[in-house]
XYZ file of C-alpha atoms in Angstrom:
341
model
C -9.815 40.671 21.523
C -12.714 38.616 22.849
C -13.332 41.068 25.728
C -13.551 43.912 23.223
C -16.166 41.903 21.357
C -18.269 41.500 24.502
C -17.926 45.202 25.360
C -19.117 46.099 21.880
C -22.285 44.076 22.399
C -22.777 45.544 25.888
C -22.646 49.100 24.461
C -25.540 48.099 22.209
C -27.625 47.337 25.289
C -28.033 43.623 24.595
C -25.273 41.930 26.588
C -26.749 42.625 30.016
C -30.040 41.030 29.011
C -28.471 37.994 27.382
C -27.746 35.972 30.601
C -31.438 35.956 31.545
C -32.530 34.750 28.095
C -31.974 31.012 28.712
C -33.936 31.196 32.001
C -36.840 32.990 30.291
C -36.934 30.413 27.486
C -36.895 27.534 29.971
C -39.729 29.080 32.000
C -41.734 29.608 28.826
C -41.278 25.948 27.837
C -41.598 24.257 31.254
C -44.483 26.312 32.595
C -47.577 25.052 30.923
C -49.292 28.297 31.722
C -46.516 30.524 30.448
C -47.936 33.621 28.899
C -47.457 34.460 25.272
C -45.973 37.772 26.401
C -43.166 36.075 28.392
C -42.339 33.794 25.475
C -42.287 36.814 23.180
C -39.863 38.625 25.526
C -37.504 35.613 25.533
C -37.540 35.382 21.741
C -36.951 39.115 21.430
C -33.965 38.880 23.765
C -32.266 36.209 21.645
C -33.053 38.142 18.480
C -31.248 41.180 19.914
C -28.159 39.098 20.671
C -28.249 37.634 17.164
C -28.539 41.086 15.644
C -25.571 42.245 17.684
C -23.436 39.407 16.319
C -24.658 39.485 12.730
C -25.369 43.146 12.098
C -24.517 45.638 14.836
C -21.182 44.494 16.242
C -18.117 46.575 15.606
C -15.388 45.697 13.130
C -13.207 44.662 16.066
C -15.809 42.132 17.170
C -15.881 40.607 13.681
C -12.106 40.433 13.642
C -12.143 38.617 16.988
C -14.738 36.154 15.753
C -12.751 35.541 12.559
C -9.531 35.019 14.533
C -11.231 32.469 16.795
C -12.585 30.584 13.781
C -9.191 30.475 12.058
C -7.497 29.354 15.269
C -9.977 26.507 15.642
C -9.364 25.414 12.035
C -5.589 25.364 12.588
C -5.948 23.278 15.761
C -8.250 20.754 14.067
C -5.876 20.454 11.078
C -2.871 19.926 13.350
C -4.658 17.203 15.305
C -5.750 15.482 12.073
C -2.292 15.442 10.479
C -0.591 14.320 13.692
C -2.899 11.341 14.185
C -1.439 7.989 13.033
C -3.093 6.143 10.157
C -5.178 3.378 11.792
C -4.854 1.228 8.671
C -1.099 0.920 9.049
C -1.214 -0.576 12.526
C 2.247 0.768 13.321
C 4.505 3.677 12.505
C 6.752 3.153 9.474
C 10.118 1.662 10.329
C 12.830 3.407 8.352
C 15.726 1.175 7.467
C 19.087 2.450 8.684
C 21.192 -0.327 7.129
C 22.903 -0.274 3.753
C 21.587 -3.720 2.788
C 18.173 -5.247 2.267
C 16.581 -6.880 5.308
C 17.090 -10.681 5.318
C 15.626 -13.301 7.679
C 18.587 -15.557 8.435
C 16.324 -18.256 9.889
C 14.292 -18.801 6.714
C 15.323 -21.642 4.410
C 14.773 -21.988 0.666
C 12.783 -25.153 -0.036
C 10.411 -26.505 -2.675
C 8.890 -29.869 -1.685
C 6.937 -31.476 -4.499
C 8.338 -29.213 -7.224
C 10.701 -30.527 -9.894
C 14.246 -29.230 -9.535
C 16.540 -28.995 -12.562
C 20.286 -28.545 -12.189
C 23.606 -29.106 -13.936
C 23.642 -30.548 -17.422
C 19.867 -31.060 -17.379
C 19.365 -27.313 -17.637
C 20.385 -27.318 -21.302
C 17.736 -29.918 -22.216
C 14.940 -28.647 -19.977
C 11.938 -27.075 -21.746
C 8.970 -25.231 -20.280
C 5.909 -27.449 -19.960
C 2.737 -27.819 -17.922
C 4.340 -28.335 -14.509
C 6.191 -25.881 -12.240
C 9.937 -26.257 -11.909
C 12.856 -24.659 -10.096
C 16.034 -24.223 -12.111
C 19.154 -24.351 -9.933
C 21.483 -22.045 -11.784
C 24.606 -22.899 -9.797
C 27.558 -21.197 -11.467
C 25.152 -19.556 -13.897
C 23.839 -17.528 -10.969
C 26.831 -15.223 -11.424
C 25.519 -14.138 -14.842
C 23.544 -11.321 -13.172
C 26.308 -10.324 -10.740
C 26.440 -6.850 -12.324
C 22.709 -6.317 -11.842
C 22.908 -7.549 -8.238
C 25.606 -4.967 -7.574
C 23.474 -2.241 -9.184
C 20.466 -3.152 -7.026
C 22.135 -3.304 -3.624
C 20.103 -1.099 -1.338
C 22.629 1.647 -0.669
C 23.716 1.967 -4.295
C 20.210 1.762 -5.729
C 18.946 4.563 -3.483
C 22.032 6.673 -4.121
C 21.830 6.401 -7.905
C 18.081 6.099 -8.447
C 16.464 7.206 -5.200
C 14.811 10.263 -6.780
C 13.564 8.359 -9.822
C 9.790 7.978 -10.012
C 8.271 4.500 -9.664
C 4.695 3.290 -10.020
C 3.417 1.214 -7.114
C 0.414 -1.106 -7.206
C -1.769 -2.500 -4.450
C -1.279 -6.185 -3.663
C -4.858 -7.353 -4.080
C -5.745 -9.826 -6.840
C -6.625 -7.058 -9.293
C -3.851 -4.539 -8.445
C -6.717 -2.084 -8.305
C -4.829 0.918 -6.898
C -1.675 2.628 -8.166
C 0.496 5.418 -6.787
C 3.573 7.171 -8.199
C 6.377 8.376 -5.935
C 10.204 8.559 -5.748
C 11.928 5.245 -5.021
C 13.608 6.642 -1.885
C 10.243 7.673 -0.445
C 8.815 4.200 -1.084
C 11.728 2.284 0.451
C 12.291 4.773 3.259
C 8.700 4.546 4.495
C 7.678 0.973 3.875
C 6.802 -1.396 6.725
C 9.269 -4.268 6.929
C 8.136 -6.785 7.841
C 4.727 -5.745 6.597
C 2.150 -6.036 9.422
C -0.520 -8.694 9.082
C -3.245 -6.096 9.729
C -2.397 -4.047 6.621
C -5.082 -4.369 3.947
C -4.049 -5.470 0.456
C -5.536 -2.296 -0.996
C -3.111 -0.272 1.176
C -0.101 -2.611 0.802
C 1.772 -1.053 -2.112
C 4.636 -2.725 -3.915
C 6.849 -2.082 -6.937
C 6.455 -4.531 -9.821
C 6.455 -2.673 -13.104
C 7.174 -3.526 -16.731
C 6.850 0.065 -17.979
C 9.847 1.605 -16.176
C 12.279 0.897 -18.996
C 10.055 2.697 -21.479
C 9.601 5.912 -19.504
C 12.934 6.627 -17.816
C 16.519 6.255 -18.930
C 17.627 5.661 -15.348
C 15.559 2.437 -15.228
C 16.397 1.348 -18.775
C 19.937 0.575 -17.629
C 18.577 -1.799 -14.975
C 16.504 -3.725 -17.509
C 19.348 -3.831 -20.025
C 21.664 -5.287 -17.381
C 19.450 -8.351 -16.846
C 20.664 -11.501 -18.587
C 17.682 -13.736 -19.243
C 18.113 -17.470 -18.784
C 18.232 -19.532 -21.965
C 15.116 -21.480 -20.899
C 13.037 -18.287 -20.863
C 14.480 -17.232 -24.208
C 13.610 -20.627 -25.746
C 10.051 -20.463 -24.370
C 9.532 -17.013 -25.909
C 10.998 -18.141 -29.222
C 8.626 -21.107 -29.334
C 5.731 -18.653 -28.926
C 7.185 -16.351 -31.622
C 7.318 -13.260 -29.465
C 9.674 -11.125 -27.426
C 9.653 -11.804 -23.670
C 8.490 -8.992 -21.393
C 10.412 -8.064 -18.231
C 9.065 -6.688 -14.948
C 11.352 -5.326 -12.230
C 10.237 -5.418 -8.609
C 11.203 -4.345 -5.092
C 9.064 -5.168 -2.054
C 9.437 -5.420 1.743
C 9.441 -8.613 3.779
C 5.918 -9.845 4.494
C 4.454 -8.343 1.326
C 3.177 -10.265 -1.665
C 0.414 -10.550 -4.233
C -2.833 -12.397 -3.556
C -3.938 -15.361 -5.724
C -4.098 -14.593 -9.462
C -3.402 -16.130 -12.876
C -1.702 -15.060 -16.117
C 0.512 -16.530 -18.818
C 3.670 -18.510 -18.173
C 6.392 -16.714 -16.216
C 9.949 -17.131 -14.940
C 10.709 -15.487 -11.586
C 14.228 -14.731 -10.331
C 15.211 -13.087 -7.040
C 18.315 -10.894 -7.141
C 18.241 -10.160 -3.389
C 16.194 -11.910 -0.715
C 13.835 -14.872 -0.966
C 10.334 -15.174 -2.324
C 7.731 -17.778 -1.414
C 5.425 -19.100 -4.140
C 2.102 -20.890 -3.528
C 0.824 -22.793 -6.576
C -2.361 -24.569 -7.728
C -3.107 -25.969 -11.216
C -5.627 -24.130 -13.448
C -8.532 -26.429 -12.574
C -8.090 -25.996 -8.810
C -9.012 -22.406 -8.062
C -8.367 -21.750 -4.358
C -10.906 -20.095 -2.084
C -9.696 -16.597 -1.233
C -10.780 -13.028 -0.559
C -9.274 -10.899 -3.396
C -8.693 -7.895 -1.139
C -6.757 -9.788 1.548
C -2.988 -10.149 1.426
C -1.176 -13.442 0.932
C -0.081 -13.348 4.580
C -3.708 -12.948 5.651
C -4.717 -15.868 3.430
C -2.081 -18.069 5.061
C -3.213 -16.966 8.529
C -6.990 -17.113 8.089
C -8.058 -18.707 4.794
C -5.521 -21.422 4.028
C -7.762 -24.129 5.477
C -10.405 -23.446 2.812
C -9.011 -25.866 0.251
C -10.443 -25.891 -3.280
C -13.034 -28.501 -4.116
C -11.051 -29.762 -7.104
C -7.886 -30.412 -5.109
C -8.156 -31.502 -1.469
C -4.523 -30.739 -0.800
C -2.462 -27.786 0.314
C -0.869 -25.778 -2.502
C 2.619 -26.421 -3.775
C 4.753 -24.295 -1.487
C 8.108 -23.183 -2.872
C 10.619 -20.665 -1.519
C 13.411 -19.616 -3.883
C 16.329 -17.254 -3.523
C 19.288 -15.857 -5.495
C 20.786 -18.447 -7.841
C 17.390 -20.070 -8.503
C 14.752 -19.505 -11.157
C 11.130 -20.638 -10.740
C 8.906 -21.485 -13.695
C 5.134 -20.957 -13.310
C 3.161 -22.579 -16.170
C 0.426 -20.872 -18.148
C -2.744 -20.057 -16.128
C -1.546 -21.686 -12.914
C -2.995 -20.070 -9.805
C -0.251 -18.556 -7.691
C 0.276 -16.181 -4.770
C 3.577 -14.739 -3.583
C 5.026 -13.767 -0.210
C 8.383 -12.044 0.205
C 10.325 -13.768 2.981
C 12.917 -10.969 2.975
C 13.133 -7.517 1.493
C 13.215 -8.712 -2.089
C 14.555 -7.386 -5.401
C 13.372 -9.530 -8.284
C 12.813 -9.777 -12.029
C 10.100 -11.736 -13.821
C 10.198 -12.698 -17.495
C 6.967 -13.357 -19.368
C 7.599 -15.330 -22.592
């Protein structure tokens, strides 16, 4: 015990002199005329106490000191792990429902973007301008995949399957691997505006089908639209698929790549678009929501207009031309597939 430790020092003849040591040291320092002998006595006193702790104390005293140190370490660790992450801004909200979260007040709209529907779908070809393909009855072609990716069923059948998450900055500079159930069960929905893009992880991966049989079935169930198949054939290559799941309020900051077709299986996704020559002003490590809140007024020099703003949902397919600047924002909890011809 601690008292045993003190008694051990007292038996060595040092404890009773220790209380006067601070007073002696202070007198030696404050009194300009303090003698060298008094200063030497104060130093000797402290040296005796140090020797008692470091060399002459009993084994019980060392055990007491070790126990105190370990106890302090445990307390500090407990306080550290119990403290909330300041970057998150709020505790994770775990979904209790069997379905994906949907904002009933949000409407799908695409002002200024060409819409293709009905018989025109068969003649439409990918070009240099964005377009939204209204699939109508064709939207049922992926009914099987929609059933497979309902929240309750997806977590029941594939909740323990590993997924690779990427940060939502322009460069997707961070990646983390974890079980799907852990990702969905702990995400923030809607994602708070204060969350940094580097910490805002989302699932959008083209490699799942190649590494796990459980995900290969999801990719194989997707029926690509004929327009995407024609675009890939014209380029003499096989289209690549990426499967994604992300919470409401998440999205990827401005970036560019080759032409792409995006289809939402559940929920709605908002697309912001600029042509290749009109690079928007943006901070790569902010989220799309932060850009809309704080940077959207910084319009690009080449185009003094707001971006094309298009929200699409199930039954619609958006085409993003080659090298068009785009950013995404999930209006709802969103399950989606993108095809890259």
